[in-house]
Short mmCIF file of C-alpha atoms and ligand atoms in Angstrom, two decimals:
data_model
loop_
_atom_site.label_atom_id
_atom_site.label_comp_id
_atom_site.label_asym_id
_atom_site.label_seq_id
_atom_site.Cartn_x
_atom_site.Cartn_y
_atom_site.Cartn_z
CA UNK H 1 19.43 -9.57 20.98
CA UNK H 2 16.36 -8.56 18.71
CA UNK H 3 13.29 -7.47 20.27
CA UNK H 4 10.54 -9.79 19.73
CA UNK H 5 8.00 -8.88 17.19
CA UNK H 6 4.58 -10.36 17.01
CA UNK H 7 2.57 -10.24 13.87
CA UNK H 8 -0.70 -11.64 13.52
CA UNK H 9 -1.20 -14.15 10.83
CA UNK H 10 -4.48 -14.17 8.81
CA UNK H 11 -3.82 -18.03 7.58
CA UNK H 12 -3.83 -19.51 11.34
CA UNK H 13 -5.80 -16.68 12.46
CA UNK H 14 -4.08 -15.81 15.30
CA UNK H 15 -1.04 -13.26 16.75
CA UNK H 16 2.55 -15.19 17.07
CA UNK H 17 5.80 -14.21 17.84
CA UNK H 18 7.95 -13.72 13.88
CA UNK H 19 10.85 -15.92 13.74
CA UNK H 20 12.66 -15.35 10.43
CA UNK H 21 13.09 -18.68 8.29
CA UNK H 22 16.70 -17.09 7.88
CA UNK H 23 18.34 -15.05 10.72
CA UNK H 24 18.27 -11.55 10.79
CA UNK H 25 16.57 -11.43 6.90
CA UNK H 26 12.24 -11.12 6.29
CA UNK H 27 11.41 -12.02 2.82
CA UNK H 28 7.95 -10.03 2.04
CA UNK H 29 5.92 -10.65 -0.94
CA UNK H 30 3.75 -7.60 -1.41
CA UNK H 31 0.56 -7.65 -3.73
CA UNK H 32 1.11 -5.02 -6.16
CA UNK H 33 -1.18 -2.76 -8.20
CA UNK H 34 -2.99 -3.87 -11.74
CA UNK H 35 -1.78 -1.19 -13.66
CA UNK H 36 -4.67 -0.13 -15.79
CA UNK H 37 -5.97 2.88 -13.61
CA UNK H 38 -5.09 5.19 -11.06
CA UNK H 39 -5.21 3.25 -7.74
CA UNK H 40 -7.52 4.46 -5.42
CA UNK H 41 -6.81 5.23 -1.93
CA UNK H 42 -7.87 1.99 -0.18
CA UNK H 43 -4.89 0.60 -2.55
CA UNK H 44 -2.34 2.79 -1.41
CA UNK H 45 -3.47 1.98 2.24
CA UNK H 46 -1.98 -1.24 1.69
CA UNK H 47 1.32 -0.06 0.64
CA UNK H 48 1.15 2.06 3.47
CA UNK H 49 1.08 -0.96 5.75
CA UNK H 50 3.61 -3.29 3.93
CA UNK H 51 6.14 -0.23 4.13
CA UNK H 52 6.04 -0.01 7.88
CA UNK H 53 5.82 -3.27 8.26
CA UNK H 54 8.98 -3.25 6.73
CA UNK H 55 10.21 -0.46 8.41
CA UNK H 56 9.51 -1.94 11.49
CA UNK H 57 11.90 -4.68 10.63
CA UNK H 58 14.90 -2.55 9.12
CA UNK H 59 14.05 -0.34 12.38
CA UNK H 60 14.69 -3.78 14.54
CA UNK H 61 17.65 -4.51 13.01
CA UNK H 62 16.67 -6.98 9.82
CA UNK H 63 17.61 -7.14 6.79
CA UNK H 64 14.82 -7.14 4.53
CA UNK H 65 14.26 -8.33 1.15
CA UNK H 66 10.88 -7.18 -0.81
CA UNK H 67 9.53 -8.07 -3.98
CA UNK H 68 6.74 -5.41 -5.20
CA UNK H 69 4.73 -7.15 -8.32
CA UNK H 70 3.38 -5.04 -10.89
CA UNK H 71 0.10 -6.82 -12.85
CA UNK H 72 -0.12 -6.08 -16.39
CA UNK H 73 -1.36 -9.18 -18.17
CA UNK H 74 -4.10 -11.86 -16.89
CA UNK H 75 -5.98 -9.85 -14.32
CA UNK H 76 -9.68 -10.06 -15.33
CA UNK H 77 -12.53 -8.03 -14.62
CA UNK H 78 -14.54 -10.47 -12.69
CA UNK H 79 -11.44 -11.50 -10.27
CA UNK H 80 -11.94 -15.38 -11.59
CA UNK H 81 -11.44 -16.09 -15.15
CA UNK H 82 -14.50 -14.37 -16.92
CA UNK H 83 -14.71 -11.17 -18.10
CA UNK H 84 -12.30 -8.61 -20.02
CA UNK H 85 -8.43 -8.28 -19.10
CA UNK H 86 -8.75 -5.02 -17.51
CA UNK H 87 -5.52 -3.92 -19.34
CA UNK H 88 -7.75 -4.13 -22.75
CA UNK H 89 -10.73 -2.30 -20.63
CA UNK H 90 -7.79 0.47 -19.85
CA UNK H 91 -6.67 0.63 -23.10
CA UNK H 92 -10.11 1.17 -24.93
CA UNK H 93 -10.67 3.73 -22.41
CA UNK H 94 -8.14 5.38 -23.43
CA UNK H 95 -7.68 4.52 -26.65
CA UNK H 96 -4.09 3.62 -26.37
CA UNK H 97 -2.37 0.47 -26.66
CA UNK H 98 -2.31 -2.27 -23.87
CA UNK H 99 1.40 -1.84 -23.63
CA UNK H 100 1.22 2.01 -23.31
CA UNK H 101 -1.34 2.05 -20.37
CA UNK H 102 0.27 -0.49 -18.44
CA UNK H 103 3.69 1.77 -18.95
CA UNK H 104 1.44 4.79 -18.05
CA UNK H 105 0.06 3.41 -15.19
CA UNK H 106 3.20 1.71 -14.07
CA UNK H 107 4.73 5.24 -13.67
CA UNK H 108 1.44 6.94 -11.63
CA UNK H 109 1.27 3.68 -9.12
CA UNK H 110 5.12 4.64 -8.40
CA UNK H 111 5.35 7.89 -8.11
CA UNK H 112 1.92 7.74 -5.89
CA UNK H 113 4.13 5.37 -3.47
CA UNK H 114 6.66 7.88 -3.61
CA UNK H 115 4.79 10.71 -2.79
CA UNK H 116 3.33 8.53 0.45
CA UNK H 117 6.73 8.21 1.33
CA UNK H 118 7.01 4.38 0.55
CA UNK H 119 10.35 2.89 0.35
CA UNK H 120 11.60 1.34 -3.21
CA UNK H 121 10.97 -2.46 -2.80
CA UNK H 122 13.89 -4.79 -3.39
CA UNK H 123 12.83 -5.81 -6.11
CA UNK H 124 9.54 -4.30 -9.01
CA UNK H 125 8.62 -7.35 -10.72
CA UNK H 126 6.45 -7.31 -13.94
CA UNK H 127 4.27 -10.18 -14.67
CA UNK H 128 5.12 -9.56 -18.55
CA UNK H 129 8.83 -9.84 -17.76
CA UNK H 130 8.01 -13.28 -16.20
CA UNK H 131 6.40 -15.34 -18.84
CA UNK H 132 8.65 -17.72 -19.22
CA UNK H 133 8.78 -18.61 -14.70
CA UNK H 134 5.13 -18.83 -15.34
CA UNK H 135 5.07 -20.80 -18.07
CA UNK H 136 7.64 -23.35 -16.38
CA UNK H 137 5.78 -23.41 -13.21
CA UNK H 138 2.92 -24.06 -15.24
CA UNK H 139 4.53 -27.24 -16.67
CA UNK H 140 5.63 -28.53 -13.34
CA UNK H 141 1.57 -28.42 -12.00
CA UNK H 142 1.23 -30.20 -15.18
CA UNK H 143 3.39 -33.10 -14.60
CA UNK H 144 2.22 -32.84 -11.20
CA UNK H 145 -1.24 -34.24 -12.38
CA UNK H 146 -2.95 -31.04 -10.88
CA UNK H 147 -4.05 -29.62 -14.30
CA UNK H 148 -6.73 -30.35 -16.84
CA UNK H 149 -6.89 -28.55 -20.10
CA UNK H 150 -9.96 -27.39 -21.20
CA UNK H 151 -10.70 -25.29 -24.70
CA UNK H 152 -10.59 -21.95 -23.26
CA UNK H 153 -7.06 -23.11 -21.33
CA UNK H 154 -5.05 -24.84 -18.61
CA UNK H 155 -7.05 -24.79 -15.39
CA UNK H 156 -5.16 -26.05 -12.07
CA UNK H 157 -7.51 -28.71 -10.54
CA UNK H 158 -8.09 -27.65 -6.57
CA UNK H 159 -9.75 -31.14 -5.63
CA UNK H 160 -6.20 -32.39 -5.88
CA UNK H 161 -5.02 -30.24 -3.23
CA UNK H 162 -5.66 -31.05 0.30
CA UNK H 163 -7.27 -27.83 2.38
CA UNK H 164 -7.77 -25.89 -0.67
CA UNK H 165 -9.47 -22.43 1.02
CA UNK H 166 -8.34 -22.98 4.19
CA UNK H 167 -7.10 -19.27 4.27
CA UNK H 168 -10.65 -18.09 3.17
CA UNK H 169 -12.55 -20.64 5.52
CA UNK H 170 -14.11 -21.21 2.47
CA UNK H 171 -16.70 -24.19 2.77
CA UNK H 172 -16.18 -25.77 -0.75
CA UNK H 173 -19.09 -27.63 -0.76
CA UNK H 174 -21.08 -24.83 -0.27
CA UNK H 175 -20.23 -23.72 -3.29
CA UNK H 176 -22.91 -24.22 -5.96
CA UNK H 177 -21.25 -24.55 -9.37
CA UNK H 178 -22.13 -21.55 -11.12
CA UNK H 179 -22.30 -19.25 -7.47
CA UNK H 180 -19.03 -17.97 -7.76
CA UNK H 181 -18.73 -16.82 -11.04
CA UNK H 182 -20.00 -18.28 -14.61
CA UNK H 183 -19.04 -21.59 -14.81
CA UNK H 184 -17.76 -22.62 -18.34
CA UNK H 185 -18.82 -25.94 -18.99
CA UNK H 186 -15.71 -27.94 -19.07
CA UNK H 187 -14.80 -26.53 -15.55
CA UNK H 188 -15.06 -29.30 -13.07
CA UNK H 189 -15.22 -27.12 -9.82
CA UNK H 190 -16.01 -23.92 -9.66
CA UNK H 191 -13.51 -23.07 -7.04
CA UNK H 192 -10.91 -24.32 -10.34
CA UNK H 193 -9.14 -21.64 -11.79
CA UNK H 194 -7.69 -20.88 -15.30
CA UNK H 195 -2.66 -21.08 -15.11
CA UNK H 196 -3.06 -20.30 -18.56
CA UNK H 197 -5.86 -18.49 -20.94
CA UNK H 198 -5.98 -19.04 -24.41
CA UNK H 199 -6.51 -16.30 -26.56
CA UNK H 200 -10.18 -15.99 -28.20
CA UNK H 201 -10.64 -17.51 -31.43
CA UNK H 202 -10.51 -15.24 -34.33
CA UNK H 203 -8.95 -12.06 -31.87
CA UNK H 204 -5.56 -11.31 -31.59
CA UNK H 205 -5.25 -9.87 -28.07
CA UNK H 206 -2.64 -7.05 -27.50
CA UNK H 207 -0.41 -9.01 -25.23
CA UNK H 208 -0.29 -12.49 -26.30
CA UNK H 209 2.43 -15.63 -26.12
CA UNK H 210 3.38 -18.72 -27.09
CA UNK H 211 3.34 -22.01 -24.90
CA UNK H 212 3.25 -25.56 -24.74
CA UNK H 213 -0.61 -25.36 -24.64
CA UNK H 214 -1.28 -22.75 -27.47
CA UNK H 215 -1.32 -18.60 -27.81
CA UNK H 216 -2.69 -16.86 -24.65
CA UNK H 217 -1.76 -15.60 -21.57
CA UNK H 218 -1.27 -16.49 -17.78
CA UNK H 219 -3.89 -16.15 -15.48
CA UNK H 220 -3.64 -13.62 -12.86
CA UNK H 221 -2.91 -15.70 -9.71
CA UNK H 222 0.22 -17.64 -11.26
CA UNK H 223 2.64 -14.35 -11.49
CA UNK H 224 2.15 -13.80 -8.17
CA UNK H 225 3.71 -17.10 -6.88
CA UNK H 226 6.22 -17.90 -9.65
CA UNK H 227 7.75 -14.48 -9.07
CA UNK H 228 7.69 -14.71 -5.28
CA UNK H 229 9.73 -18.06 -5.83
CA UNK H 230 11.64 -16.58 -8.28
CA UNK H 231 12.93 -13.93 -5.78
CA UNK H 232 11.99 -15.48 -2.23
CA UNK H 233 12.33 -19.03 -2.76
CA UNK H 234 9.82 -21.99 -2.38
CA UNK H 235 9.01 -20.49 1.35
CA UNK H 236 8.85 -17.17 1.83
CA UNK H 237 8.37 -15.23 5.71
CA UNK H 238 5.19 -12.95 4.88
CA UNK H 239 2.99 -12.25 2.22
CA UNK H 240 0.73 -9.14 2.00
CA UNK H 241 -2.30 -7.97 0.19
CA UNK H 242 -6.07 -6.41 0.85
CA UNK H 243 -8.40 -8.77 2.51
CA UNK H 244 -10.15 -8.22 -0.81
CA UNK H 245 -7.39 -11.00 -2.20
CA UNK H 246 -8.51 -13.42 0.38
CA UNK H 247 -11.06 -15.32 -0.99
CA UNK H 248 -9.65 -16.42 -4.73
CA UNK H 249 -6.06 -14.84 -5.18
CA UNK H 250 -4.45 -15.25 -2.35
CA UNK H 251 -6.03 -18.65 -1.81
CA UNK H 252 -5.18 -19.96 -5.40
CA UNK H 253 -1.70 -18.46 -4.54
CA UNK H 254 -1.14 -21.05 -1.79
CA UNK H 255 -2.93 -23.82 -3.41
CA UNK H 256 -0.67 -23.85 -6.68
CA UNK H 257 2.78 -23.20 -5.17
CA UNK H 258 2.05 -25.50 -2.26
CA UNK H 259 0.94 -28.13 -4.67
CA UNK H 260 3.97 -27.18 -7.09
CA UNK H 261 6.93 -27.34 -4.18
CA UNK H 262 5.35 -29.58 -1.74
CA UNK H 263 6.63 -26.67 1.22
CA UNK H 264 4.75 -24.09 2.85
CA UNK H 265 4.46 -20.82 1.01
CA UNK H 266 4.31 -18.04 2.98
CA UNK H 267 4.84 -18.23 6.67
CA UNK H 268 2.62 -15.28 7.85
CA UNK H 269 -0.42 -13.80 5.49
CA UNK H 270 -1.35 -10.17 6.94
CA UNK H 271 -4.31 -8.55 4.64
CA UNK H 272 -4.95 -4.71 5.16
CA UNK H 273 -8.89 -4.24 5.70
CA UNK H 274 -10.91 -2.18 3.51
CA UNK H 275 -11.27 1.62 3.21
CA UNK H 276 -14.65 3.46 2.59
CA UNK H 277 -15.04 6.75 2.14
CA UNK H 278 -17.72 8.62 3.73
CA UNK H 279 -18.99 5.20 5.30
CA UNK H 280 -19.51 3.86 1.45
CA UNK H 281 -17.72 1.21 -0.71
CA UNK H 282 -15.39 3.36 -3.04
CA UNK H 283 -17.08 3.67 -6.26
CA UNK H 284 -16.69 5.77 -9.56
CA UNK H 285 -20.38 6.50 -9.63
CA UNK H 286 -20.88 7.61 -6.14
CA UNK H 287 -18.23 9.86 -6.62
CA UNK H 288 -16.55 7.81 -3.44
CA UNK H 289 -13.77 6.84 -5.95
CA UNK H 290 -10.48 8.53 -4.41
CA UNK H 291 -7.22 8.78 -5.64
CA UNK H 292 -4.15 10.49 -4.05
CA UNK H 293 -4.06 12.83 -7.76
CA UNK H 294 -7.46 13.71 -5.80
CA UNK H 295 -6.17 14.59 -2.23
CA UNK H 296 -3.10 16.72 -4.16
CA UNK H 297 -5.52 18.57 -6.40
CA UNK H 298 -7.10 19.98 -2.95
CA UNK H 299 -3.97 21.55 -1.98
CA UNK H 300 -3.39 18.43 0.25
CA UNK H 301 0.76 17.37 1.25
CA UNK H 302 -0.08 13.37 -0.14
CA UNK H 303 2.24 12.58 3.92
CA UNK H 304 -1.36 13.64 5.10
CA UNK H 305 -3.25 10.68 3.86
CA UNK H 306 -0.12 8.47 5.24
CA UNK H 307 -0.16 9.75 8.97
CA UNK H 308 -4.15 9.73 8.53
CA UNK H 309 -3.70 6.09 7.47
CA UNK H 310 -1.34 5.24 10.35
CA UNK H 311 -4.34 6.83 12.92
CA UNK H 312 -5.51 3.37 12.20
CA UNK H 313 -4.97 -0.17 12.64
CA UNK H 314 -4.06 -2.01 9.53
CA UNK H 315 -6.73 -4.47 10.09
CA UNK H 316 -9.79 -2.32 11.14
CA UNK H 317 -11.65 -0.68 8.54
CA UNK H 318 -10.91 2.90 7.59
CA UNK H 319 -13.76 5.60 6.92
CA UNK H 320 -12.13 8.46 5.00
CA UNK H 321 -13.46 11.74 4.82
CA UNK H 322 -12.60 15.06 3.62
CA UNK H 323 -13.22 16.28 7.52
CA UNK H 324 -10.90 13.05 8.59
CA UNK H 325 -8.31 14.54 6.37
CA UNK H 326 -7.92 18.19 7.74
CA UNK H 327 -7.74 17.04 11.25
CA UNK H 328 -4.81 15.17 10.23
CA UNK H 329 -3.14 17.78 8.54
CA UNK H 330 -3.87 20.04 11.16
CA UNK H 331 -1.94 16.91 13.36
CA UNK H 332 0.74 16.62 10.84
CA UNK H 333 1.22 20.28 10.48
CA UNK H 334 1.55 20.97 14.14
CA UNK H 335 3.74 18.49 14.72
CA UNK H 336 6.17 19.95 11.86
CA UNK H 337 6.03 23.42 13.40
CA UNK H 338 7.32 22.02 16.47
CA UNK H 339 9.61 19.49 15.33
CA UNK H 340 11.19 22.96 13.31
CA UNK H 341 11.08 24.70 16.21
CA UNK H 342 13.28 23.10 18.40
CA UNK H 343 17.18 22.49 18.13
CA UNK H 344 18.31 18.97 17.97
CA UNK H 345 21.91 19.73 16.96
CA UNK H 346 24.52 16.87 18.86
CA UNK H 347 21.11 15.43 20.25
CA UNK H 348 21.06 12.11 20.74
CA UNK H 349 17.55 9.83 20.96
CA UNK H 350 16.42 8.94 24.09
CA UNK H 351 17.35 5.06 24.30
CA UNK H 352 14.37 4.47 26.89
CA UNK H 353 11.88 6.36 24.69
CA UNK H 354 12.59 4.43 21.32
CA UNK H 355 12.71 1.22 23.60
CA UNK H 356 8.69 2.05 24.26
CA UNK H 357 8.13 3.04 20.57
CA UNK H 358 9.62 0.07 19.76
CA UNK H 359 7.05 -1.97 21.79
CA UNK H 360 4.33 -0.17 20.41
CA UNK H 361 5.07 -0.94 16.88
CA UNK H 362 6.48 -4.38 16.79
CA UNK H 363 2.91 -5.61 18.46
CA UNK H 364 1.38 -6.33 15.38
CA UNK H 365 2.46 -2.88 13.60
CA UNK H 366 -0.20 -0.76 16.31
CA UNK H 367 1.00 2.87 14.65
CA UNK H 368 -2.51 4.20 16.28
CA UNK H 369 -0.44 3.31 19.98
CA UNK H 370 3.11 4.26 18.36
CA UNK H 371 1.64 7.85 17.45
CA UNK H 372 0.01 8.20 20.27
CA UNK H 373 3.26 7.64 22.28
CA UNK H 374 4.79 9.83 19.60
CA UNK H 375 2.44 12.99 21.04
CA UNK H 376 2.89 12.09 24.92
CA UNK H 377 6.42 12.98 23.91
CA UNK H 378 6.02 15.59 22.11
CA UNK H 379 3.52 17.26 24.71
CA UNK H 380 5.91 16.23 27.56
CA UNK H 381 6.96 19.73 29.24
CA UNK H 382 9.68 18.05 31.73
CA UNK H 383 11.62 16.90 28.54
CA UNK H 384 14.09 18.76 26.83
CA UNK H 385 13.39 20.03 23.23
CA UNK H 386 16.02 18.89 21.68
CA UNK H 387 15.80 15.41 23.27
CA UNK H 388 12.07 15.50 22.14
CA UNK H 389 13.27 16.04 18.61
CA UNK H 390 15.59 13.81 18.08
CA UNK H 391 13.58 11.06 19.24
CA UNK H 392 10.59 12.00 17.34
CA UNK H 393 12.61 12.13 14.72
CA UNK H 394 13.81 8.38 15.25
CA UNK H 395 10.48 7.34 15.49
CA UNK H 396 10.06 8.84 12.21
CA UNK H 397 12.14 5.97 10.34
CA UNK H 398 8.78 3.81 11.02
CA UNK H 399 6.23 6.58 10.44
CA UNK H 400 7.70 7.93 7.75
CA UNK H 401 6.34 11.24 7.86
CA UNK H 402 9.75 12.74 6.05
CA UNK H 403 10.19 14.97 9.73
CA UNK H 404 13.46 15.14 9.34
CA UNK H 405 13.57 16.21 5.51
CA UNK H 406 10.36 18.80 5.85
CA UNK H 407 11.01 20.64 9.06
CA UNK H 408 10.75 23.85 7.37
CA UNK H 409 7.00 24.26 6.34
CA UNK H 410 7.10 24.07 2.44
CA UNK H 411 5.47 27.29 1.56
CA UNK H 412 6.23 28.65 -2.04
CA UNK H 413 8.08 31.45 -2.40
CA UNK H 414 5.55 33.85 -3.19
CA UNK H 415 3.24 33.38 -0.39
CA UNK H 416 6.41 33.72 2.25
CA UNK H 417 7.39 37.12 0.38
CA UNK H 418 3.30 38.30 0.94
CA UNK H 419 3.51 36.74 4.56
CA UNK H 420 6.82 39.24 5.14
CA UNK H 421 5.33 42.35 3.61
CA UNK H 422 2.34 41.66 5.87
CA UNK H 423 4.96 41.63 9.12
CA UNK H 424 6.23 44.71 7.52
CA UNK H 425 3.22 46.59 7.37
CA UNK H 426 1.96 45.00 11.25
CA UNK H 427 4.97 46.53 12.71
CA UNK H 428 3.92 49.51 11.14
CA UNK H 429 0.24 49.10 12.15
CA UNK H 430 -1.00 49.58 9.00
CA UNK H 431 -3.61 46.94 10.00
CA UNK H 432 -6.20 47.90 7.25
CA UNK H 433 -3.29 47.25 4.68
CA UNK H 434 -2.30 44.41 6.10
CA UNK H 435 -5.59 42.67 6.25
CA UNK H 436 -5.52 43.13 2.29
CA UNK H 437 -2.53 41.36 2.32
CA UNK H 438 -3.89 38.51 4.39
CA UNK H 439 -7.07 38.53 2.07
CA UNK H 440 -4.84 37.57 -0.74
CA UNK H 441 -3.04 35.12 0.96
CA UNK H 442 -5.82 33.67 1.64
CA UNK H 443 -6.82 33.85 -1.79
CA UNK H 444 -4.03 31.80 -3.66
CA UNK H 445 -5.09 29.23 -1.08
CA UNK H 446 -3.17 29.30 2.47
CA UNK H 447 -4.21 30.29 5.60
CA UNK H 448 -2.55 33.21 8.44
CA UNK H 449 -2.74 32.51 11.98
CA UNK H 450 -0.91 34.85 14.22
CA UNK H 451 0.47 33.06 17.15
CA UNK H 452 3.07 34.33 19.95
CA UNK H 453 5.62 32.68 17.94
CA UNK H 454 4.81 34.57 14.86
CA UNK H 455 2.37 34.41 11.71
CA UNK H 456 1.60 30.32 11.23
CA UNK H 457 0.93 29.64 7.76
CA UNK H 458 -1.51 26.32 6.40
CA UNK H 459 -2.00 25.32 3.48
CA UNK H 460 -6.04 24.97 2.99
CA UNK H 461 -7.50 21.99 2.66
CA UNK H 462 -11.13 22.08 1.05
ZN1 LIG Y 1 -0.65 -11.28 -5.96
#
């Protein structure tokens, strides 16, 4: 029998007990990244969650499917439908084509989940590659009768749904025409929002197609639900995102595949709260813009930012700082040293300890409990080591720390050979040559601490 797991659900507002549409199989639909920058580390948070959220279900037992979308068309600066695609914004930045910086960016948002240890989804799905599922899902709103067409597009009509905003608690009529964003006059509501853009008169945009309706290009919201269908089906188990998609995209999500497939469309919404850094909105001109290039650059392991992102729950706000940062590499680190320490060879887990792991995570993914636990039993002296190891290192398939691939400290190869000489020369007690030796250690950037177990050895942070 599966253990129950209990997720709370951002649409109904309230923690339930998950039961799969399909036995044994979760079908997430995960936000993905608008590929026109580096994302920033409040974005990776997210990924951060959806990945143990689905490695708390592959560590239950479940099969899970998980579609990853990749925006590189149709997201505009303003959120809505006003402003510059923020492709074309990347691309004049950079003076490169559209196409290039979404292929550029496609590779850093990747390898950035990598590095954090995030597990391949299922399925990466390009909005670009999925024209033509938006353009027929499109058409099917249109025969609907929940479209109008206007001269700058198609815009999906959201008087015609029933509950529109009900996600958001958004009180429509509270909504002045004009408060939300810059109403174009042939708009009829200002919570309506543009299926399909056309492109501006006299401009030939970089990525541009055909359809029924003219040259253009989708809107943002519309990849997000014709490729969940296309992968999921009409209903899929959970969606994710950043509470930041609350309010328009996730909200215009539910009110166009709803109104297209007359079902449910996602059976649990969970939204990762916002990250600040240093108690401030991130922002390029505060300099509280942070990326995990940043965190690397100051001789940070990028696990660092994961296990300090786990010290938190998913849905209260995080506060990162540089000082937040060492103390979890100091965390991380220790627990590595031990974890290398001890022997775990024809170990097995402890069966009651995972049992209480298990508990931890599957209420409502509460890693801040599950590492917690994690310590006790690593701190408890009556265990055995090896016993302690292996079941740390189970717990490790929903941390996803990489404990069991990085038990050896990675220290490069020149710094262990300085570290040696340094023993060399202490045994000798040729302290005033040794301390040289420690100096440039410390120098190319790692720190010596001499414990009863021998010389420890940290990278520094800042
Ligand atoms: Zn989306």
């Amino acid at each position: 029998m599966l253990n129950p797991i209990y997720l709370f659900d951002t649409y109904q507002r309230e923690k339930r007990e998950f039961v799969p549409l399909e036995p044994g199989v979760v079908k997430v639909y995960t936000c993905g990244s608008t590929v026109y920058d580096y994302p920033h580390i409040g974005n990776l948070r997210a990924y951060i969650f959806s990945d143990t959220l689905r490695r708390v279900f592959e560590f239950n037992g479940y099969n899970v499917r998980q579609v990853i979308n990749i925006t590189d068309v149709g997201h505009l600066v303003s959120d809505a439908d006003e402003g510059e695609d923020k492709m074309e914004v990347g691309a004049r930045r950079e003076n490169r084509s559209a196409w290039d910086i979404a292929t550029f960016y496609t590779d850093v948002f990747k390898r950035n989940l990598a590095q954090i240890n995030v597990k391949e989804p299922s399925v990466w799905s390009r909005a670009t590659d999925h024209i033509a599922e938006q353009v027929a899902l499109i058409k099917r709103l249109e025969a609907a009768g929940y479209t109008y067409l206007t001269s700058d597009g198609v815009y999906f009509d959201t008087s015609k749904v029933k509950n529109y905003g009900y996600l958001a608690r958004l009180d429509i009529s509270g909504i002045e025409p004009g408060a939300r964003v810059e109403l174009s006059e042939e708009k009829r509501s200002p919570t309506d929002f543009a299926l399909w853009k056309f492109s501006p008169k006299g401009h030939r945009r970089q990525m541009e197609w055909q359809s029924p309706w003219g040259i253009g290009f989708p809107g943002w919201h519309i990849e997000c639900s014709a490729m969940a269908m296309k992968y999921l089906g009409d209903t899929i188990d959970i969606h994710t995102g950043g509470v930041d998609h609350i309010p328009v995209h996730h909200t215009n999500e539910i009110a166009q595949s709803e109104a297209a497939t007359g079902k449910q469309f996602a059976r649990y919404w969970m939204h990762v709260a916002f990250l600040t850094v240093d108690g401030k909105k991130m922002a390029k001109s505060e300099g509280t813009f942070v990326t995990l290039q940043d965190i690397v650059k100051r001789g940070y392991d990028p696990l660092v930012f994961r296990y300090l992102a786990l010290t938190s729950r998913y849905r209260s706000g995080l506060n990162f700082t540089w000082r937040n940062l060492r103390g979890a590499q100091k965390a991380l680190f220790s627990l590595r040293e031990k974890i290398a320490e001890w022997n775990s060879d024809n170990v097995v887990p402890s069966d009651e300890l995972v049992e209480e792991f298990k508990k931890r995570v599957n209420n409502d993914i509460n890693t801040p409990r599950a590492i917690a636990f994690m310590w006790d039993v690593a701190d408890d002296k009556s265990l055995p080591k090896g016993i302690k190891k292996a079941t740390i290192i189970e717990f490790d398939k929903v941390l996803g720390f990489g404990l069991e691939v990085r038990v050896a400290i990675e220290i490069p190869a020149e710094i262990r050979t300085l570290v040696e000489q340094r023993e060399t020369l202490r045994r000798e007690k040729k302290w005033e040559e040794s301390d040289l030796i420690r100096q440039e250690i410390l120098s190319k950037g790692y720190e010596l601490e001499d414990t009863s177990s021998g010389p420890r050895i940290v990278k520094r942070g800042s």
